[in-house]
PDB file of C-alpha atoms in Angstrom:
ATOM      1  CA  ILE A 586      88.388 122.635  87.980  1.00  0.00           C
ATOM      2  CA  PHE A 587      90.717 125.641  88.289  1.00  0.00           C
ATOM      3  CA  SER A 588      93.063 123.662  90.582  1.00  0.00           C
ATOM      4  CA  TYR A 589      92.986 120.737  88.160  1.00  0.00           C
ATOM      5  CA  LYS A 590      94.053 122.909  85.214  1.00  0.00           C
ATOM      6  CA  ILE A 591      96.774 124.718  87.147  1.00  0.00           C
ATOM      7  CA  TYR A 592      98.333 121.496  88.363  1.00  0.00           C
ATOM      8  CA  ALA A 593      98.059 119.823  84.965  1.00  0.00           C
ATOM      9  CA  ILE A 594     100.058 122.717  83.451  1.00  0.00           C
ATOM     10  CA  PHE A 595     102.612 122.656  86.272  1.00  0.00           C
ATOM     11  CA  ILE A 596     103.179 118.904  86.050  1.00  0.00           C
ATOM     12  CA  TYR A 597     103.404 118.978  82.252  1.00  0.00           C
ATOM     13  CA  ASN A 598     106.044 121.730  82.411  1.00  0.00           C
ATOM     14  CA  CYS A 599     108.008 119.920  85.115  1.00  0.00           C
ATOM     15  CA  CYS A 600     107.926 116.366  83.850  1.00  0.00           C
ATOM     16  CA  TRP A 601     106.927 115.976  80.238  1.00  0.00           C
ATOM     17  CA  ARG A 602     107.854 119.110  78.307  1.00  0.00           C
ATOM     18  CA  LYS A 603     111.108 118.202  76.470  1.00  0.00           C
ATOM     19  CA  HIS A 604     111.134 114.750  78.121  1.00  0.00           C
ATOM     20  CA  THR A 605     109.260 112.417  75.790  1.00  0.00           C
ATOM     21  CA  ILE A 606     110.641 109.238  77.442  1.00  0.00           C
ATOM     22  CA  PHE A 607     108.288 109.943  80.338  1.00  0.00           C
ATOM     23  CA  SER A 608     104.905 109.074  78.869  1.00  0.00           C
ATOM     24  CA  TRP A 609     101.614 110.341  80.280  1.00  0.00           C
ATOM     25  CA  ALA A 610     101.091 106.811  81.619  1.00  0.00           C
ATOM     26  CA  PHE A 611     103.871 107.729  84.053  1.00  0.00           C
ATOM     27  CA  LYS A 612     101.262 109.759  85.963  1.00  0.00           C
ATOM     28  CA  SER A 613      99.828 106.447  87.143  1.00  0.00           C
ATOM     29  CA  TYR A 614     103.142 105.769  88.879  1.00  0.00           C
ATOM     30  CA  LEU A 615     102.911 109.080  90.761  1.00  0.00           C
ATOM     31  CA  GLY A 616      99.272 108.366  91.608  1.00  0.00           C
ATOM     32  CA  GLU A 617     100.276 105.013  93.076  1.00  0.00           C
ATOM     33  CA  LEU A 618     103.097 106.696  94.986  1.00  0.00           C
ATOM     34  CA  ALA A 619     100.764 109.304  96.500  1.00  0.00           C
ATOM     35  CA  HIS A 620      98.305 106.567  97.457  1.00  0.00           C
ATOM     36  CA  THR A 621     101.077 104.477  99.055  1.00  0.00           C
ATOM     37  CA  PHE A 622     102.268 107.503 101.033  1.00  0.00           C
ATOM     38  CA  PHE A 623      98.714 108.072 102.278  1.00  0.00           C
ATOM     39  CA  LYS A 624      98.013 104.454 103.167  1.00  0.00           C
ATOM     40  CA  SER A 625     101.345 103.253 104.539  1.00  0.00           C
ATOM     41  CA  TYR A 626     103.591 106.188 105.394  1.00  0.00           C
ATOM     42  CA  SER A 627     101.523 108.621 107.473  1.00  0.00           C
ATOM     43  CA  ASP A 628     103.680 107.803 110.525  1.00  0.00           C
ATOM     44  CA  PHE A 629     106.685 108.988 108.520  1.00  0.00           C
ATOM     45  CA  GLY A 630     105.072 112.212 107.284  1.00  0.00           C
ATOM     46  CA  TYR A 631     104.440 110.763 103.811  1.00  0.00           C
ATOM     47  CA  THR A 632     108.157 110.160 103.200  1.00  0.00           C
ATOM     48  CA  MET A 633     110.255 107.186 102.024  1.00  0.00           C
ATOM     49  CA  THR A 634     113.908 106.292 102.240  1.00  0.00           C
ATOM     50  CA  PHE A 635     115.811 105.881  98.985  1.00  0.00           C
ATOM     51  CA  SER A 636     115.752 102.076  99.280  1.00  0.00           C
ATOM     52  CA  GLU A 637     111.979 102.111  99.918  1.00  0.00           C
ATOM     53  CA  LEU A 638     111.404 104.362  96.914  1.00  0.00           C
ATOM     54  CA  VAL A 639     113.601 102.156  94.707  1.00  0.00           C
ATOM     55  CA  HIS A 640     111.700  99.039  95.862  1.00  0.00           C
ATOM     56  CA  PHE A 641     108.336 100.745  95.218  1.00  0.00           C
ATOM     57  CA  THR A 642     109.495 101.889  91.766  1.00  0.00           C
ATOM     58  CA  THR A 643     110.876  98.449  90.864  1.00  0.00           C
ATOM     59  CA  CYS A 644     107.622  96.695  91.796  1.00  0.00           C
ATOM     60  CA  LEU A 645     105.536  99.152  89.802  1.00  0.00           C
ATOM     61  CA  ARG A 646     107.907  99.191  86.825  1.00  0.00           C
ATOM     62  CA  ASP A 647     107.759  95.383  86.622  1.00  0.00           C
ATOM     63  CA  LYS A 648     103.964  95.625  86.287  1.00  0.00           C
ATOM     64  CA  ASN A 649     104.073  98.267  83.560  1.00  0.00           C
ATOM     65  CA  VAL A 650     105.834  97.343  80.309  1.00  0.00           C
ATOM     66  CA  ARG A 651     105.648 100.976  79.188  1.00  0.00           C
ATOM     67  CA  PHE A 652     108.330 101.943  81.707  1.00  0.00           C
ATOM     68  CA  VAL A 653     111.491 101.946  79.589  1.00  0.00           C
ATOM     69  CA  VAL A 654     113.808 103.735  82.055  1.00  0.00           C
ATOM     70  CA  ASP A 655     115.468 102.388  85.180  1.00  0.00           C
ATOM     71  CA  GLU A 656     114.578 103.231  88.774  1.00  0.00           C
ATOM     72  CA  LYS A 657     117.392 105.694  89.390  1.00  0.00           C
ATOM     73  CA  GLU A 658     116.631 107.656  86.223  1.00  0.00           C
ATOM     74  CA  ILE A 659     112.964 107.921  87.240  1.00  0.00           C
ATOM     75  CA  ILE A 660     113.812 109.146  90.758  1.00  0.00           C
ATOM     76  CA  ASP A 661     116.526 111.540  89.552  1.00  0.00           C
ATOM     77  CA  HIS A 662     114.138 113.028  87.000  1.00  0.00           C
ATOM     78  CA  LEU A 663     111.435 113.603  89.624  1.00  0.00           C
ATOM     79  CA  ILE A 664     113.958 115.282  91.929  1.00  0.00           C
ATOM     80  CA  ASN A 665     115.513 117.420  89.186  1.00  0.00           C
ATOM     81  CA  LYS A 666     112.124 118.592  87.898  1.00  0.00           C
ATOM     82  CA  GLY A 667     110.787 119.451  91.342  1.00  0.00           C
ATOM     83  CA  ILE A 668     108.048 116.847  91.762  1.00  0.00           C
ATOM     84  CA  LEU A 669     109.828 115.107  94.636  1.00  0.00           C
ATOM     85  CA  LYS A 670     112.348 116.479  97.102  1.00  0.00           C
ATOM     86  CA  LEU A 671     114.810 115.227  99.683  1.00  0.00           C
ATOM     87  CA  GLU A 672     114.465 116.157 103.332  1.00  0.00           C
ATOM     88  CA  ASN A 673     116.004 115.105 106.616  1.00  0.00           C
ATOM     89  CA  GLY A 674     114.120 112.468 108.569  1.00  0.00           C
ATOM     90  CA  PRO A 675     114.823 111.142 112.081  1.00  0.00           C
ATOM     91  CA  ASP A 676     118.555 111.039 112.849  1.00  0.00           C
ATOM     92  CA  PHE A 677     119.103 113.132 109.692  1.00  0.00           C
ATOM     93  CA  GLU A 678     118.152 110.200 107.481  1.00  0.00           C
ATOM     94  CA  LYS A 679     117.441 111.333 103.935  1.00  0.00           C
ATOM     95  CA  ARG A 680     113.826 110.720 102.920  1.00  0.00           C
ATOM     96  CA  TYR A 681     111.830 111.473  99.773  1.00  0.00           C
ATOM     97  CA  THR A 682     108.449 113.167  99.566  1.00  0.00           C
ATOM     98  CA  PHE A 683     106.425 115.375  97.205  1.00  0.00           C
ATOM     99  CA  ARG A 684     107.765 118.917  97.040  1.00  0.00           C
ATOM    100  CA  LEU A 685     104.350 120.540  97.375  1.00  0.00           C
ATOM    101  CA  ASN A 686     101.270 119.494  99.295  1.00  0.00           C
ATOM    102  CA  GLY A 687      99.106 120.414  96.322  1.00  0.00           C
ATOM    103  CA  VAL A 688     101.097 118.186  93.959  1.00  0.00           C
ATOM    104  CA  MET A 689     100.489 115.192  96.211  1.00  0.00           C
ATOM    105  CA  GLU A 690      96.802 116.166  96.302  1.00  0.00           C
ATOM    106  CA  TYR A 691      96.747 116.215  92.502  1.00  0.00           C
ATOM    107  CA  PHE A 692      98.170 112.697  92.240  1.00  0.00           C
ATOM    108  CA  LEU A 693      95.893 111.367  94.974  1.00  0.00           C
ATOM    109  CA  ALA A 694      93.022 112.722  92.868  1.00  0.00           C
ATOM    110  CA  TYR A 695      94.553 111.145  89.770  1.00  0.00           C
ATOM    111  CA  HIS A 696      94.649 107.799  91.582  1.00  0.00           C
ATOM    112  CA  MET A 697      91.027 108.283  92.653  1.00  0.00           C
ATOM    113  CA  ASN A 698      90.185 108.836  88.999  1.00  0.00           C
ATOM    114  CA  GLU A 699      91.902 105.607  87.946  1.00  0.00           C
ATOM    115  CA  ASN A 700      90.997 103.425  90.921  1.00  0.00           C
ATOM    116  CA  GLU A 701      87.269 102.973  91.537  1.00  0.00           C
ATOM    117  CA  SER A 702      87.809 101.157  94.835  1.00  0.00           C
ATOM    118  CA  PHE A 703      89.830 104.032  96.320  1.00  0.00           C
ATOM    119  CA  ARG A 704      87.398 106.583  94.883  1.00  0.00           C
ATOM    120  CA  ASN A 705      84.453 104.863  96.555  1.00  0.00           C
ATOM    121  CA  GLU A 706      86.397 104.536  99.797  1.00  0.00           C
ATOM    122  CA  VAL A 707      86.830 108.312  99.916  1.00  0.00           C
ATOM    123  CA  LEU A 708      83.353 109.264  98.754  1.00  0.00           C
ATOM    124  CA  ASN A 709      81.529 106.819 101.021  1.00  0.00           C
ATOM    125  CA  ASN A 710      83.384 107.797 104.182  1.00  0.00           C
ATOM    126  CA  HIS A 711      82.312 111.113 105.741  1.00  0.00           C
ATOM    127  CA  GLU A 712      85.637 111.671 107.510  1.00  0.00           C
ATOM    128  CA  TYR A 713      87.578 110.891 104.333  1.00  0.00           C
ATOM    129  CA  PHE A 714      85.351 113.150 102.251  1.00  0.00           C
ATOM    130  CA  LEU A 715      85.995 116.164 104.486  1.00  0.00           C
ATOM    131  CA  SER A 716      89.758 115.536 104.415  1.00  0.00           C
ATOM    132  CA  PHE A 717      89.847 115.144 100.624  1.00  0.00           C
ATOM    133  CA  ILE A 718      88.093 118.374  99.621  1.00  0.00           C
ATOM    134  CA  ASN A 719      91.004 119.555  97.438  1.00  0.00           C
ATOM    135  CA  GLU A 720      91.414 116.143  95.811  1.00  0.00           C
ATOM    136  CA  ILE A 721      87.679 115.991  95.109  1.00  0.00           C
ATOM    137  CA  GLU A 722      87.818 119.408  93.452  1.00  0.00           C
ATOM    138  CA  ILE A 723      90.625 118.154  91.206  1.00  0.00           C
ATOM    139  CA  LEU A 724      88.744 114.901  90.566  1.00  0.00           C
ATOM    140  CA  SER A 725      85.740 116.907  89.355  1.00  0.00           C
ATOM    141  CA  GLY A 726      88.041 118.461  86.748  1.00  0.00           C
ATOM    142  CA  LEU A 727      89.487 115.115  85.695  1.00  0.00           C
ATOM    143  CA  ARG A 728      85.958 113.692  85.286  1.00  0.00           C
ATOM    144  CA  LYS A 729      84.113 116.823  84.199  1.00  0.00           C
ATOM    145  CA  PHE A 730      81.980 114.854  81.730  1.00  0.00           C
ATOM    146  CA  ASP A 731      80.936 112.223  84.286  1.00  0.00           C
ATOM    147  CA  SER A 732      77.469 113.562  85.126  1.00  0.00           C
ATOM    148  CA  ILE A 733      76.697 110.744  87.569  1.00  0.00           C
ATOM    149  CA  LEU A 734      79.839 111.387  89.621  1.00  0.00           C
ATOM    150  CA  LEU A 735      79.324 115.162  89.548  1.00  0.00           C
ATOM    151  CA  GLU A 736      75.766 114.726  90.806  1.00  0.00           C
ATOM    152  CA  GLN A 737      77.071 112.482  93.597  1.00  0.00           C
ATOM    153  CA  LEU A 738      79.705 115.072  94.536  1.00  0.00           C
ATOM    154  CA  MET A 739      77.086 117.812  94.602  1.00  0.00           C
ATOM    155  CA  GLN A 740      74.873 115.830  96.973  1.00  0.00           C
ATOM    156  CA  LEU A 741      77.801 114.925  99.227  1.00  0.00           C
ATOM    157  CA  SER A 742      78.900 118.567  99.300  1.00  0.00           C
ATOM    158  CA  LYS A 743      75.417 119.717 100.270  1.00  0.00           C
ATOM    159  CA  THR A 744      75.380 117.259 103.152  1.00  0.00           C
ATOM    160  CA  ALA A 745      78.814 118.390 104.316  1.00  0.00           C
ATOM    161  CA  LEU A 746      77.847 122.065 104.076  1.00  0.00           C
ATOM    162  CA  LEU A 747      74.779 121.529 106.239  1.00  0.00           C
ATOM    163  CA  ASP A 748      77.152 120.782 109.109  1.00  0.00           C
ATOM    164  CA  LEU A 749      78.899 124.110 108.541  1.00  0.00           C
ATOM    165  CA  ASP A 750      75.901 126.370 107.970  1.00  0.00           C
ATOM    166  CA  PHE A 751      75.515 127.286 111.624  1.00  0.00           C
ATOM    167  CA  GLN A 752      79.167 128.480 111.668  1.00  0.00           C
ATOM    168  CA  TYR A 753      78.761 130.704 108.610  1.00  0.00           C
ATOM    169  CA  ILE A 754      78.713 134.358 109.666  1.00  0.00           C
ATOM    170  CA  ASN A 755      78.743 136.233 106.351  1.00  0.00           C
ATOM    171  CA  ASP A 756      76.026 136.200 103.720  1.00  0.00           C
ATOM    172  CA  PRO A 757      77.151 133.477 101.245  1.00  0.00           C
ATOM    173  CA  ASP A 758      75.688 135.356  98.271  1.00  0.00           C
ATOM    174  CA  GLU A 759      77.658 138.460  99.199  1.00  0.00           C
ATOM    175  CA  THR A 760      80.847 136.419  99.567  1.00  0.00           C
ATOM    176  CA  LEU A 761      80.301 134.790  96.164  1.00  0.00           C
ATOM    177  CA  LEU A 762      79.798 138.177  94.488  1.00  0.00           C
ATOM    178  CA  LYS A 763      83.049 139.445  95.981  1.00  0.00           C
ATOM    179  CA  LYS A 764      84.929 136.417  94.665  1.00  0.00           C
ATOM    180  CA  VAL A 765      83.400 136.810  91.194  1.00  0.00           C
ATOM    181  CA  HIS A 766      84.437 140.466  91.183  1.00  0.00           C
ATOM    182  CA  SER A 767      88.011 139.505  92.135  1.00  0.00           C
ATOM    183  CA  VAL A 768      88.195 136.915  89.361  1.00  0.00           C
ATOM    184  CA  LYS A 769      86.891 139.410  86.777  1.00  0.00           C
ATOM    185  CA  LYS A 770      89.456 141.969  87.910  1.00  0.00           C
ATOM    186  CA  LEU A 771      92.252 139.409  87.565  1.00  0.00           C
ATOM    187  CA  ALA A 772      91.000 138.394  84.102  1.00  0.00           C
ATOM    188  CA  ASN A 773      91.014 142.034  82.942  1.00  0.00           C
ATOM    189  CA  ASN A 774      94.559 142.514  84.210  1.00  0.00           C
ATOM    190  CA  ILE A 775      95.725 139.429  82.327  1.00  0.00           C
ATOM    191  CA  LYS A 776      93.897 140.565  79.183  1.00  0.00           C
ATOM    192  CA  ASN A 777      95.726 143.906  79.248  1.00  0.00           C
ATOM    193  CA  LEU A 778      99.194 142.312  79.436  1.00  0.00           C
ATOM    194  CA  ASN A 779     101.346 142.812  76.336  1.00  0.00           C
ATOM    195  CA  MET A 780     102.779 139.315  75.965  1.00  0.00           C
ATOM    196  CA  THR A 781     105.068 140.312  73.068  1.00  0.00           C
ATOM    197  CA  GLU A 782     107.134 142.416  75.467  1.00  0.00           C
ATOM    198  CA  GLN A 783     107.545 139.728  78.107  1.00  0.00           C
ATOM    199  CA  GLU A 784     110.911 138.043  78.594  1.00  0.00           C
ATOM    200  CA  PRO A 785     110.905 134.219  78.764  1.00  0.00           C
ATOM    201  CA  ILE A 786     110.833 132.930  82.353  1.00  0.00           C
ATOM    202  CA  SER A 787     113.774 130.791  83.393  1.00  0.00           C
ATOM    203  CA  GLU A 788     113.084 127.357  84.864  1.00  0.00           C
ATOM    204  CA  LYS A 789     114.400 128.513  88.265  1.00  0.00           C
ATOM    205  CA  ASN A 790     112.108 131.581  88.331  1.00  0.00           C
ATOM    206  CA  ARG A 791     109.172 129.528  87.079  1.00  0.00           C
ATOM    207  CA  ASP A 792     109.625 127.055  89.941  1.00  0.00           C
ATOM    208  CA  GLU A 793     109.722 129.914  92.459  1.00  0.00           C
ATOM    209  CA  ILE A 794     106.497 131.364  91.019  1.00  0.00           C
ATOM    210  CA  PHE A 795     104.738 128.006  91.247  1.00  0.00           C
ATOM    211  CA  ASP A 796     106.011 127.438  94.785  1.00  0.00           C
ATOM    212  CA  THR A 797     104.538 130.710  96.045  1.00  0.00           C
ATOM    213  CA  ASN A 798     101.491 131.235  93.825  1.00  0.00           C
ATOM    214  CA  LEU A 799     100.449 127.821  92.540  1.00  0.00           C
ATOM    215  CA  VAL A 800      97.087 127.456  94.223  1.00  0.00           C
ATOM    216  CA  SER A 801      94.991 128.649  97.095  1.00  0.00           C
ATOM    217  CA  LYS A 802      96.290 129.032 100.643  1.00  0.00           C
ATOM    218  CA  GLY A 803      97.339 125.764 102.237  1.00  0.00           C
ATOM    219  CA  SER A 804      97.967 123.862  98.989  1.00  0.00           C
ATOM    220  CA  ASN A 805     101.398 125.283  98.133  1.00  0.00           C
ATOM    221  CA  GLU A 806     102.947 124.353 101.458  1.00  0.00           C
ATOM    222  CA  GLU A 807     104.990 121.310 102.400  1.00  0.00           C
ATOM    223  CA  VAL A 808     103.241 117.972 102.421  1.00  0.00           C
ATOM    224  CA  LYS A 809     100.904 117.599 105.394  1.00  0.00           C
ATOM    225  CA  VAL A 810      99.610 114.366 106.869  1.00  0.00           C
ATOM    226  CA  LYS A 811      95.838 114.203 106.694  1.00  0.00           C
ATOM    227  CA  LYS A 812      93.958 114.233 109.985  1.00  0.00           C
ATOM    228  CA  ILE A 813      91.188 111.642 109.759  1.00  0.00           C
ATOM    229  CA  ASN A 814      89.096 110.693 112.794  1.00  0.00           C
TER     230      ASN A 814
END
């Protein structure tokens, strides 16, 4: 749930704050894009050429009457606000991908939330489930009032953890207490901050903070192709 809230704030600040033409329904577009990367572009490191991204955007825009901006404006906005980025592909070909691994995870989770077929595909496949741990954590935040799904996730997690129990060296209760202590310490530090004396953070500095401190280790790195057996 923590990851879900952090990413929701990040994406709101990047895409929708001061940009009302990009409705919240636009998140469905990014969810579809993340899903298409996962399903069809793993051999290309979850990247698309400009022409492929324009074609994808055109097809999706034609299905959604709420899209009132053209393809180039959508792509430029996502680049300018740091959701997508350009990188060199084979032979220095420019390709587009998500800027952060965790942002792609968020939109994969968002697509899981909207698409029951994809959600069931992940939850009913053991290899998928283990590879989608971060997305499932975010999904639990998106559907925090869905008691049936949360019960299913709890049972699936218990089954997955049974396979890891024999590898666990430390006492899990002791580890949990240490983490709780760390969270309480962080909360106290935040509580003691005098916000009236803080200077506003520039967009450039804010992006740098999110890039380095957005979420837990491994989620704020470049997009990684999932390894599924």
